[in-house]
């Protein structure tokens, strides 16, 4: 599956926000970062859903391919 760079970039951004969240220990900072992470993830999910629907692809399979391309780029996905 040929995954657009925009979907990969959105997933990378969501993953980066998760990493920032995981590193925080202050509860107030964690709550603020949780919102940032959630919104980044929501943007990625919305774009994946839109792209999958436009191509009549299974959204789950598209999401899996995007995550594979982002998290395991050496596998050649995307």
PDB file of N, CA, C and O in Angstrom:
ATOM      1  N   UNK A   1       0.855  -1.176   0.000  1.00  0.00           N
ATOM      2  CA  UNK A   1       0.000   0.000   0.000  1.00  0.00           C
ATOM      3  C   UNK A   1       0.899   1.235   0.000  1.00  0.00           C
ATOM      4  O   UNK A   1       1.809   1.340   0.808  1.00  0.00           O
ATOM      5  N   UNK A   2       0.615   2.143  -0.905  1.00  0.00           N
ATOM      6  CA  UNK A   2       1.411   3.364  -1.023  1.00  0.00           C
ATOM      7  C   UNK A   2       0.802   4.438  -0.124  1.00  0.00           C
ATOM      8  O   UNK A   2      -0.224   5.031  -0.457  1.00  0.00           O
ATOM      9  N   UNK A   3       1.424   4.661   1.021  1.00  0.00           N
ATOM     10  CA  UNK A   3       0.917   5.591   2.029  1.00  0.00           C
ATOM     11  C   UNK A   3       1.431   7.000   1.736  1.00  0.00           C
ATOM     12  O   UNK A   3       2.635   7.205   1.584  1.00  0.00           O
ATOM     13  N   UNK A   4       0.532   7.989   1.685  1.00  0.00           N
ATOM     14  CA  UNK A   4       0.970   9.369   1.451  1.00  0.00           C
ATOM     15  C   UNK A   4       1.842   9.892   2.601  1.00  0.00           C
ATOM     16  O   UNK A   4       1.623   9.544   3.761  1.00  0.00           O
ATOM     17  N   UNK A   5       2.788  10.727   2.250  1.00  0.00           N
ATOM     18  CA  UNK A   5       3.670  11.331   3.251  1.00  0.00           C
ATOM     19  C   UNK A   5       2.884  12.110   4.315  1.00  0.00           C
ATOM     20  O   UNK A   5       3.295  12.152   5.472  1.00  0.00           O
ATOM     21  N   UNK A   6       1.764  12.705   3.917  1.00  0.00           N
ATOM     22  CA  UNK A   6       0.988  13.486   4.887  1.00  0.00           C
ATOM     23  C   UNK A   6       0.480  12.605   6.026  1.00  0.00           C
ATOM     24  O   UNK A   6       0.509  13.032   7.185  1.00  0.00           O
ATOM     25  N   UNK A   7       0.055  11.388   5.707  1.00  0.00           N
ATOM     26  CA  UNK A   7      -0.410  10.483   6.770  1.00  0.00           C
ATOM     27  C   UNK A   7       0.744  10.055   7.668  1.00  0.00           C
ATOM     28  O   UNK A   7       0.594   9.980   8.887  1.00  0.00           O
ATOM     29  N   UNK A   8       1.877   9.803   7.067  1.00  0.00           N
ATOM     30  CA  UNK A   8       3.060   9.419   7.840  1.00  0.00           C
ATOM     31  C   UNK A   8       3.487  10.567   8.753  1.00  0.00           C
ATOM     32  O   UNK A   8       3.778  10.362   9.934  1.00  0.00           O
ATOM     33  N   UNK A   9       3.477  11.780   8.225  1.00  0.00           N
ATOM     34  CA  UNK A   9       3.859  12.950   9.025  1.00  0.00           C
ATOM     35  C   UNK A   9       2.906  13.163  10.201  1.00  0.00           C
ATOM     36  O   UNK A   9       3.345  13.476  11.316  1.00  0.00           O
ATOM     37  N   UNK A  10       1.598  12.997   9.956  1.00  0.00           N
ATOM     38  CA  UNK A  10       0.632  13.164  11.039  1.00  0.00           C
ATOM     39  C   UNK A  10       0.815  12.109  12.121  1.00  0.00           C
ATOM     40  O   UNK A  10       0.737  12.410  13.320  1.00  0.00           O
ATOM     41  N   UNK A  11       1.080  10.870  11.724  1.00  0.00           N
ATOM     42  CA  UNK A  11       1.298   9.812  12.719  1.00  0.00           C
ATOM     43  C   UNK A  11       2.594  10.042  13.479  1.00  0.00           C
ATOM     44  O   UNK A  11       2.658   9.825  14.683  1.00  0.00           O
ATOM     45  N   UNK A  12       3.628  10.490  12.786  1.00  0.00           N
ATOM     46  CA  UNK A  12       4.887  10.809  13.473  1.00  0.00           C
ATOM     47  C   UNK A  12       4.676  11.904  14.510  1.00  0.00           C
ATOM     48  O   UNK A  12       5.236  11.844  15.614  1.00  0.00           O
ATOM     49  N   UNK A  13       3.889  12.909  14.151  1.00  0.00           N
ATOM     50  CA  UNK A  13       3.614  14.003  15.089  1.00  0.00           C
ATOM     51  C   UNK A  13       2.871  13.478  16.317  1.00  0.00           C
ATOM     52  O   UNK A  13       3.200  13.844  17.454  1.00  0.00           O
ATOM     53  N   UNK A  14       1.893  12.613  16.106  1.00  0.00           N
ATOM     54  CA  UNK A  14       1.152  12.040  17.237  1.00  0.00           C
ATOM     55  C   UNK A  14       2.076  11.198  18.110  1.00  0.00           C
ATOM     56  O   UNK A  14       2.024  11.274  19.344  1.00  0.00           O
ATOM     57  N   UNK A  15       2.932  10.399  17.496  1.00  0.00           N
ATOM     58  CA  UNK A  15       3.876   9.584  18.261  1.00  0.00           C
ATOM     59  C   UNK A  15       4.852  10.458  19.052  1.00  0.00           C
ATOM     60  O   UNK A  15       5.187  10.139  20.192  1.00  0.00           O
ATOM     61  N   UNK A  16       5.280  11.561  18.461  1.00  0.00           N
ATOM     62  CA  UNK A  16       6.197  12.467  19.158  1.00  0.00           C
ATOM     63  C   UNK A  16       5.523  13.092  20.377  1.00  0.00           C
ATOM     64  O   UNK A  16       6.149  13.235  21.434  1.00  0.00           O
ATOM     65  N   UNK A  17       4.246  13.440  20.236  1.00  0.00           N
ATOM     66  CA  UNK A  17       3.519  14.007  21.379  1.00  0.00           C
ATOM     67  C   UNK A  17       3.343  12.963  22.476  1.00  0.00           C
ATOM     68  O   UNK A  17       3.395  13.288  23.656  1.00  0.00           O
ATOM     69  N   UNK A  18       3.156  11.705  22.094  1.00  0.00           N
ATOM     70  CA  UNK A  18       3.062  10.625  23.088  1.00  0.00           C
ATOM     71  C   UNK A  18       4.390  10.491  23.835  1.00  0.00           C
ATOM     72  O   UNK A  18       4.414  10.323  25.061  1.00  0.00           O
ATOM     73  N   UNK A  19       5.485  10.568  23.114  1.00  0.00           N
ATOM     74  CA  UNK A  19       6.804  10.465  23.740  1.00  0.00           C
ATOM     75  C   UNK A  19       6.998  11.580  24.755  1.00  0.00           C
ATOM     76  O   UNK A  19       7.475  11.336  25.864  1.00  0.00           O
ATOM     77  N   UNK A  20       6.600  12.801  24.381  1.00  0.00           N
ATOM     78  CA  UNK A  20       6.697  13.925  25.326  1.00  0.00           C
ATOM     79  C   UNK A  20       5.841  13.662  26.562  1.00  0.00           C
ATOM     80  O   UNK A  20       6.259  13.926  27.687  1.00  0.00           O
ATOM     81  N   UNK A  21       4.642  13.149  26.355  1.00  0.00           N
ATOM     82  CA  UNK A  21       3.749  12.843  27.471  1.00  0.00           C
ATOM     83  C   UNK A  21       4.374  11.809  28.405  1.00  0.00           C
ATOM     84  O   UNK A  21       4.359  11.969  29.619  1.00  0.00           O
ATOM     85  N   UNK A  22       4.939  10.779  27.847  1.00  0.00           N
ATOM     86  CA  UNK A  22       5.516   9.697  28.643  1.00  0.00           C
ATOM     87  C   UNK A  22       6.689  10.165  29.494  1.00  0.00           C
ATOM     88  O   UNK A  22       6.974   9.573  30.539  1.00  0.00           O
ATOM     89  N   UNK A  23       7.351  11.231  29.079  1.00  0.00           N
ATOM     90  CA  UNK A  23       8.524  11.727  29.799  1.00  0.00           C
ATOM     91  C   UNK A  23       8.172  12.652  30.961  1.00  0.00           C
ATOM     92  O   UNK A  23       9.007  12.913  31.817  1.00  0.00           O
ATOM     93  N   UNK A  24       6.953  13.158  31.008  1.00  0.00           N
ATOM     94  CA  UNK A  24       6.569  14.125  32.035  1.00  0.00           C
ATOM     95  C   UNK A  24       6.192  13.445  33.345  1.00  0.00           C
ATOM     96  O   UNK A  24       5.618  12.360  33.343  1.00  0.00           O
ATOM     97  N   UNK A  25       6.508  14.124  34.438  1.00  0.00           N
ATOM     98  CA  UNK A  25       6.150  13.606  35.755  1.00  0.00           C
ATOM     99  C   UNK A  25       5.190  14.529  36.501  1.00  0.00           C
ATOM    100  O   UNK A  25       4.466  14.066  37.378  1.00  0.00           O
ATOM    101  N   UNK A  26       5.167  15.795  36.179  1.00  0.00           N
ATOM    102  CA  UNK A  26       4.267  16.747  36.820  1.00  0.00           C
ATOM    103  C   UNK A  26       2.840  16.525  36.305  1.00  0.00           C
ATOM    104  O   UNK A  26       2.606  16.498  35.097  1.00  0.00           O
ATOM    105  N   UNK A  27       1.893  16.347  37.216  1.00  0.00           N
ATOM    106  CA  UNK A  27       0.518  16.041  36.816  1.00  0.00           C
ATOM    107  C   UNK A  27      -0.121  17.120  35.949  1.00  0.00           C
ATOM    108  O   UNK A  27      -0.842  16.803  35.006  1.00  0.00           O
ATOM    109  N   UNK A  28       0.114  18.386  36.276  1.00  0.00           N
ATOM    110  CA  UNK A  28      -0.459  19.471  35.474  1.00  0.00           C
ATOM    111  C   UNK A  28       0.126  19.479  34.061  1.00  0.00           C
ATOM    112  O   UNK A  28      -0.611  19.628  33.082  1.00  0.00           O
ATOM    113  N   UNK A  29       1.433  19.315  33.967  1.00  0.00           N
ATOM    114  CA  UNK A  29       2.067  19.262  32.650  1.00  0.00           C
ATOM    115  C   UNK A  29       1.590  18.042  31.865  1.00  0.00           C
ATOM    116  O   UNK A  29       1.363  18.117  30.655  1.00  0.00           O
ATOM    117  N   UNK A  30       1.447  16.915  32.560  1.00  0.00           N
ATOM    118  CA  UNK A  30       0.965  15.688  31.889  1.00  0.00           C
ATOM    119  C   UNK A  30      -0.439  15.891  31.324  1.00  0.00           C
ATOM    120  O   UNK A  30      -0.732  15.467  30.221  1.00  0.00           O
ATOM    121  N   UNK A  31      -1.297  16.542  32.096  1.00  0.00           N
ATOM    122  CA  UNK A  31      -2.667  16.764  31.626  1.00  0.00           C
ATOM    123  C   UNK A  31      -2.677  17.671  30.392  1.00  0.00           C
ATOM    124  O   UNK A  31      -3.394  17.406  29.434  1.00  0.00           O
ATOM    125  N   UNK A  32      -1.870  18.720  30.416  1.00  0.00           N
ATOM    126  CA  UNK A  32      -1.781  19.602  29.251  1.00  0.00           C
ATOM    127  C   UNK A  32      -1.233  18.849  28.036  1.00  0.00           C
ATOM    128  O   UNK A  32      -1.754  18.986  26.925  1.00  0.00           O
ATOM    129  N   UNK A  33      -0.218  18.055  28.255  1.00  0.00           N
ATOM    130  CA  UNK A  33       0.391  17.302  27.154  1.00  0.00           C
ATOM    131  C   UNK A  33      -0.530  16.190  26.670  1.00  0.00           C
ATOM    132  O   UNK A  33      -0.557  15.880  25.487  1.00  0.00           O
ATOM    133  N   UNK A  34      -1.326  15.632  27.563  1.00  0.00           N
ATOM    134  CA  UNK A  34      -2.277  14.602  27.155  1.00  0.00           C
ATOM    135  C   UNK A  34      -3.263  15.161  26.124  1.00  0.00           C
ATOM    136  O   UNK A  34      -3.588  14.513  25.132  1.00  0.00           O
ATOM    137  N   UNK A  35      -3.699  16.398  26.355  1.00  0.00           N
ATOM    138  CA  UNK A  35      -4.611  17.050  25.408  1.00  0.00           C
ATOM    139  C   UNK A  35      -3.915  17.257  24.062  1.00  0.00           C
ATOM    140  O   UNK A  35      -4.494  16.987  23.003  1.00  0.00           O
ATOM    141  N   UNK A  36      -2.669  17.701  24.092  1.00  0.00           N
ATOM    142  CA  UNK A  36      -1.905  17.907  22.857  1.00  0.00           C
ATOM    143  C   UNK A  36      -1.761  16.581  22.103  1.00  0.00           C
ATOM    144  O   UNK A  36      -1.981  16.511  20.892  1.00  0.00           O
ATOM    145  N   UNK A  37      -1.403  15.523  22.833  1.00  0.00           N
ATOM    146  CA  UNK A  37      -1.258  14.196  22.216  1.00  0.00           C
ATOM    147  C   UNK A  37      -2.584  13.720  21.634  1.00  0.00           C
ATOM    148  O   UNK A  37      -2.647  13.230  20.510  1.00  0.00           O
ATOM    149  N   UNK A  38      -3.663  13.858  22.395  1.00  0.00           N
ATOM    150  CA  UNK A  38      -4.973  13.414  21.943  1.00  0.00           C
ATOM    151  C   UNK A  38      -5.370  14.129  20.653  1.00  0.00           C
ATOM    152  O   UNK A  38      -5.868  13.500  19.703  1.00  0.00           O
ATOM    153  N   UNK A  39      -5.160  15.432  20.600  1.00  0.00           N
ATOM    154  CA  UNK A  39      -5.520  16.202  19.407  1.00  0.00           C
ATOM    155  C   UNK A  39      -4.662  15.801  18.203  1.00  0.00           C
ATOM    156  O   UNK A  39      -5.174  15.706  17.090  1.00  0.00           O
ATOM    157  N   UNK A  40      -3.385  15.554  18.429  1.00  0.00           N
ATOM    158  CA  UNK A  40      -2.513  15.105  17.335  1.00  0.00           C
ATOM    159  C   UNK A  40      -2.960  13.737  16.828  1.00  0.00           C
ATOM    160  O   UNK A  40      -3.001  13.492  15.613  1.00  0.00           O
ATOM    161  N   UNK A  41      -3.307  12.859  17.748  1.00  0.00           N
ATOM    162  CA  UNK A  41      -3.800  11.546  17.359  1.00  0.00           C
ATOM    163  C   UNK A  41      -5.120  11.628  16.611  1.00  0.00           C
ATOM    164  O   UNK A  41      -5.350  10.901  15.641  1.00  0.00           O
ATOM    165  N   UNK A  42      -5.986  12.516  17.049  1.00  0.00           N
ATOM    166  CA  UNK A  42      -7.280  12.695  16.389  1.00  0.00           C
ATOM    167  C   UNK A  42      -7.093  13.203  14.958  1.00  0.00           C
ATOM    168  O   UNK A  42      -7.803  12.764  14.037  1.00  0.00           O
ATOM    169  N   UNK A  43      -6.135  14.103  14.757  1.00  0.00           N
ATOM    170  CA  UNK A  43      -5.850  14.592  13.393  1.00  0.00           C
ATOM    171  C   UNK A  43      -5.360  13.456  12.512  1.00  0.00           C
ATOM    172  O   UNK A  43      -5.777  13.322  11.356  1.00  0.00           O
ATOM    173  N   UNK A  44      -4.470  12.636  13.047  1.00  0.00           N
ATOM    174  CA  UNK A  44      -3.955  11.501  12.278  1.00  0.00           C
ATOM    175  C   UNK A  44      -5.082  10.529  11.939  1.00  0.00           C
ATOM    176  O   UNK A  44      -5.208  10.075  10.791  1.00  0.00           O
ATOM    177  N   UNK A  45      -5.911  10.209  12.921  1.00  0.00           N
ATOM    178  CA  UNK A  45      -7.013   9.278  12.694  1.00  0.00           C
ATOM    179  C   UNK A  45      -8.009   9.811  11.671  1.00  0.00           C
ATOM    180  O   UNK A  45      -8.495   9.059  10.818  1.00  0.00           O
ATOM    181  N   UNK A  46      -8.319  11.085  11.751  1.00  0.00           N
ATOM    182  CA  UNK A  46      -9.263  11.680  10.797  1.00  0.00           C
ATOM    183  C   UNK A  46      -8.711  11.610   9.373  1.00  0.00           C
ATOM    184  O   UNK A  46      -9.439  11.288   8.426  1.00  0.00           O
ATOM    185  N   UNK A  47      -7.424  11.899   9.229  1.00  0.00           N
ATOM    186  CA  UNK A  47      -6.814  11.857   7.898  1.00  0.00           C
ATOM    187  C   UNK A  47      -6.762  10.427   7.358  1.00  0.00           C
ATOM    188  O   UNK A  47      -7.013  10.192   6.170  1.00  0.00           O
ATOM    189  N   UNK A  48      -6.463   9.479   8.222  1.00  0.00           N
ATOM    190  CA  UNK A  48      -6.439   8.064   7.816  1.00  0.00           C
ATOM    191  C   UNK A  48      -7.836   7.632   7.373  1.00  0.00           C
ATOM    192  O   UNK A  48      -8.003   7.005   6.320  1.00  0.00           O
ATOM    193  N   UNK A  49      -8.840   7.987   8.147  1.00  0.00           N
ATOM    194  CA  UNK A  49     -10.218   7.620   7.819  1.00  0.00           C
ATOM    195  C   UNK A  49     -10.638   8.236   6.490  1.00  0.00           C
ATOM    196  O   UNK A  49     -11.226   7.556   5.639  1.00  0.00           O
ATOM    197  N   UNK A  50     -10.319   9.504   6.298  1.00  0.00           N
ATOM    198  CA  UNK A  50     -10.683  10.197   5.056  1.00  0.00           C
ATOM    199  C   UNK A  50      -9.997   9.559   3.847  1.00  0.00           C
ATOM    200  O   UNK A  50     -10.616   9.330   2.819  1.00  0.00           O
ATOM    201  N   UNK A  51      -8.714   9.285   3.966  1.00  0.00           N
ATOM    202  CA  UNK A  51      -7.955   8.706   2.857  1.00  0.00           C
ATOM    203  C   UNK A  51      -8.456   7.304   2.537  1.00  0.00           C
ATOM    204  O   UNK A  51      -8.639   6.948   1.372  1.00  0.00           O
ATOM    205  N   UNK A  52      -8.710   6.511   3.565  1.00  0.00           N
ATOM    206  CA  UNK A  52      -9.207   5.150   3.355  1.00  0.00           C
ATOM    207  C   UNK A  52     -10.569   5.183   2.663  1.00  0.00           C
ATOM    208  O   UNK A  52     -10.815   4.407   1.725  1.00  0.00           O
ATOM    209  N   UNK A  53     -11.445   6.066   3.092  1.00  0.00           N
ATOM    210  CA  UNK A  53     -12.772   6.164   2.490  1.00  0.00           C
ATOM    211  C   UNK A  53     -12.678   6.612   1.026  1.00  0.00           C
ATOM    212  O   UNK A  53     -13.390   6.078   0.167  1.00  0.00           O
ATOM    213  N   UNK A  54     -11.797   7.557   0.746  1.00  0.00           N
ATOM    214  CA  UNK A  54     -11.652   8.058  -0.620  1.00  0.00           C
ATOM    215  C   UNK A  54     -11.191   6.963  -1.581  1.00  0.00           C
ATOM    216  O   UNK A  54     -11.547   6.971  -2.764  1.00  0.00           O
ATOM    217  N   UNK A  55     -10.408   6.026  -1.071  1.00  0.00           N
ATOM    218  CA  UNK A  55      -9.888   4.940  -1.910  1.00  0.00           C
ATOM    219  C   UNK A  55     -10.653   3.632  -1.724  1.00  0.00           C
ATOM    220  O   UNK A  55     -10.254   2.601  -2.254  1.00  0.00           O
ATOM    221  N   UNK A  56     -11.722   3.694  -0.922  1.00  0.00           N
ATOM    222  CA  UNK A  56     -12.508   2.501  -0.612  1.00  0.00           C
ATOM    223  C   UNK A  56     -11.630   1.388  -0.027  1.00  0.00           C
ATOM    224  O   UNK A  56     -11.758   0.218  -0.381  1.00  0.00           O
ATOM    225  N   UNK A  57     -10.737   1.790   0.870  1.00  0.00           N
ATOM    226  CA  UNK A  57      -9.845   0.853   1.563  1.00  0.00           C
ATOM    227  C   UNK A  57     -10.350   0.637   2.985  1.00  0.00           C
ATOM    228  O   UNK A  57     -11.039   1.489   3.549  1.00  0.00           O
ATOM    229  N   UNK A  58      -9.990  -0.464   3.572  1.00  0.00           N
ATOM    230  CA  UNK A  58     -10.313  -0.755   4.956  1.00  0.00           C
ATOM    231  C   UNK A  58      -9.501   0.176   5.850  1.00  0.00           C
ATOM    232  O   UNK A  58      -8.275   0.188   5.786  1.00  0.00           O
ATOM    233  N   UNK A  59     -10.192   0.974   6.694  1.00  0.00           N
ATOM    234  CA  UNK A  59      -9.499   1.960   7.530  1.00  0.00           C
ATOM    235  C   UNK A  59      -8.498   1.303   8.469  1.00  0.00           C
ATOM    236  O   UNK A  59      -7.397   1.801   8.674  1.00  0.00           O
ATOM    237  N   UNK A  60      -8.864   0.169   9.025  1.00  0.00           N
ATOM    238  CA  UNK A  60      -7.953  -0.528   9.931  1.00  0.00           C
ATOM    239  C   UNK A  60      -6.666  -0.915   9.213  1.00  0.00           C
ATOM    240  O   UNK A  60      -5.567  -0.753   9.745  1.00  0.00           O
ATOM    241  N   UNK A  61      -6.779  -1.420   8.003  1.00  0.00           N
ATOM    242  CA  UNK A  61      -5.590  -1.819   7.246  1.00  0.00           C
ATOM    243  C   UNK A  61      -4.723  -0.611   6.896  1.00  0.00           C
ATOM    244  O   UNK A  61      -3.494  -0.700   6.918  1.00  0.00           O
ATOM    245  N   UNK A  62      -5.376   0.498   6.584  1.00  0.00           N
ATOM    246  CA  UNK A  62      -4.621   1.726   6.292  1.00  0.00           C
ATOM    247  C   UNK A  62      -3.890   2.184   7.549  1.00  0.00           C
ATOM    248  O   UNK A  62      -2.696   2.502   7.512  1.00  0.00           O
ATOM    249  N   UNK A  63      -4.593   2.207   8.684  1.00  0.00           N
ATOM    250  CA  UNK A  63      -3.963   2.618   9.941  1.00  0.00           C
ATOM    251  C   UNK A  63      -2.771   1.722  10.264  1.00  0.00           C
ATOM    252  O   UNK A  63      -1.700   2.204  10.658  1.00  0.00           O
ATOM    253  N   UNK A  64      -2.942   0.434  10.098  1.00  0.00           N
ATOM    254  CA  UNK A  64      -1.852  -0.505  10.366  1.00  0.00           C
ATOM    255  C   UNK A  64      -0.653  -0.231   9.453  1.00  0.00           C
ATOM    256  O   UNK A  64       0.494  -0.227   9.908  1.00  0.00           O
ATOM    257  N   UNK A  65      -0.925   0.033   8.184  1.00  0.00           N
ATOM    258  CA  UNK A  65       0.160   0.322   7.238  1.00  0.00           C
ATOM    259  C   UNK A  65       0.875   1.626   7.588  1.00  0.00           C
ATOM    260  O   UNK A  65       2.100   1.717   7.494  1.00  0.00           O
ATOM    261  N   UNK A  66       0.110   2.629   8.018  1.00  0.00           N
ATOM    262  CA  UNK A  66       0.708   3.909   8.419  1.00  0.00           C
ATOM    263  C   UNK A  66       1.609   3.703   9.640  1.00  0.00           C
ATOM    264  O   UNK A  66       2.763   4.153   9.650  1.00  0.00           O
ATOM    265  N   UNK A  67       1.100   3.013  10.635  1.00  0.00           N
ATOM    266  CA  UNK A  67       1.903   2.785  11.847  1.00  0.00           C
ATOM    267  C   UNK A  67       3.148   1.965  11.543  1.00  0.00           C
ATOM    268  O   UNK A  67       4.217   2.228  12.078  1.00  0.00           O
ATOM    269  N   UNK A  68       3.013   0.983  10.672  1.00  0.00           N
ATOM    270  CA  UNK A  68       4.161   0.182  10.279  1.00  0.00           C
ATOM    271  C   UNK A  68       5.206   1.054   9.572  1.00  0.00           C
ATOM    272  O   UNK A  68       6.411   0.947   9.844  1.00  0.00           O
ATOM    273  N   UNK A  69       4.743   1.908   8.669  1.00  0.00           N
ATOM    274  CA  UNK A  69       5.661   2.796   7.939  1.00  0.00           C
ATOM    275  C   UNK A  69       6.386   3.757   8.867  1.00  0.00           C
ATOM    276  O   UNK A  69       7.563   4.060   8.674  1.00  0.00           O
ATOM    277  N   UNK A  70       5.676   4.227   9.899  1.00  0.00           N
ATOM    278  CA  UNK A  70       6.271   5.181  10.842  1.00  0.00           C
ATOM    279  C   UNK A  70       7.198   4.483  11.831  1.00  0.00           C
ATOM    280  O   UNK A  70       8.309   4.945  12.069  1.00  0.00           O
ATOM    281  N   UNK A  71       6.762   3.404  12.382  1.00  0.00           N
ATOM    282  CA  UNK A  71       7.483   2.757  13.486  1.00  0.00           C
ATOM    283  C   UNK A  71       8.527   1.754  13.036  1.00  0.00           C
ATOM    284  O   UNK A  71       9.432   1.413  13.793  1.00  0.00           O
ATOM    285  N   UNK A  72       8.408   1.266  11.810  1.00  0.00           N
ATOM    286  CA  UNK A  72       9.353   0.277  11.277  1.00  0.00           C
ATOM    287  C   UNK A  72       9.679   0.608   9.820  1.00  0.00           C
ATOM    288  O   UNK A  72       9.399  -0.189   8.918  1.00  0.00           O
ATOM    289  N   UNK A  73      10.268   1.787   9.582  1.00  0.00           N
ATOM    290  CA  UNK A  73      10.521   2.205   8.195  1.00  0.00           C
ATOM    291  C   UNK A  73      11.445   1.254   7.438  1.00  0.00           C
ATOM    292  O   UNK A  73      11.386   1.188   6.213  1.00  0.00           O
ATOM    293  N   UNK A  74      12.247   0.495   8.147  1.00  0.00           N
ATOM    294  CA  UNK A  74      13.173  -0.424   7.486  1.00  0.00           C
ATOM    295  C   UNK A  74      12.442  -1.573   6.784  1.00  0.00           C
ATOM    296  O   UNK A  74      12.996  -2.229   5.924  1.00  0.00           O
ATOM    297  N   UNK A  75      11.148  -1.789   7.120  1.00  0.00           N
ATOM    298  CA  UNK A  75      10.400  -2.881   6.502  1.00  0.00           C
ATOM    299  C   UNK A  75       9.960  -2.540   5.078  1.00  0.00           C
ATOM    300  O   UNK A  75       9.508  -3.419   4.359  1.00  0.00           O
ATOM    301  N   UNK A  76      10.080  -1.270   4.689  1.00  0.00           N
ATOM    302  CA  UNK A  76       9.756  -0.874   3.334  1.00  0.00           C
ATOM    303  C   UNK A  76       8.303  -0.546   3.119  1.00  0.00           C
ATOM    304  O   UNK A  76       7.879  -0.326   1.997  1.00  0.00           O
ATOM    305  N   UNK A  77       7.480  -0.500   4.165  1.00  0.00           N
ATOM    306  CA  UNK A  77       6.075  -0.110   4.012  1.00  0.00           C
ATOM    307  C   UNK A  77       5.994   1.374   3.767  1.00  0.00           C
ATOM    308  O   UNK A  77       6.746   2.157   4.314  1.00  0.00           O
ATOM    309  N   UNK A  78       4.992   1.764   2.975  1.00  0.00           N
ATOM    310  CA  UNK A  78       4.715   3.185   2.767  1.00  0.00           C
ATOM    311  C   UNK A  78       5.382   3.791   1.625  1.00  0.00           C
ATOM    312  O   UNK A  78       6.199   3.601   0.918  1.00  0.00           O
TER     313      UNK A  78
END
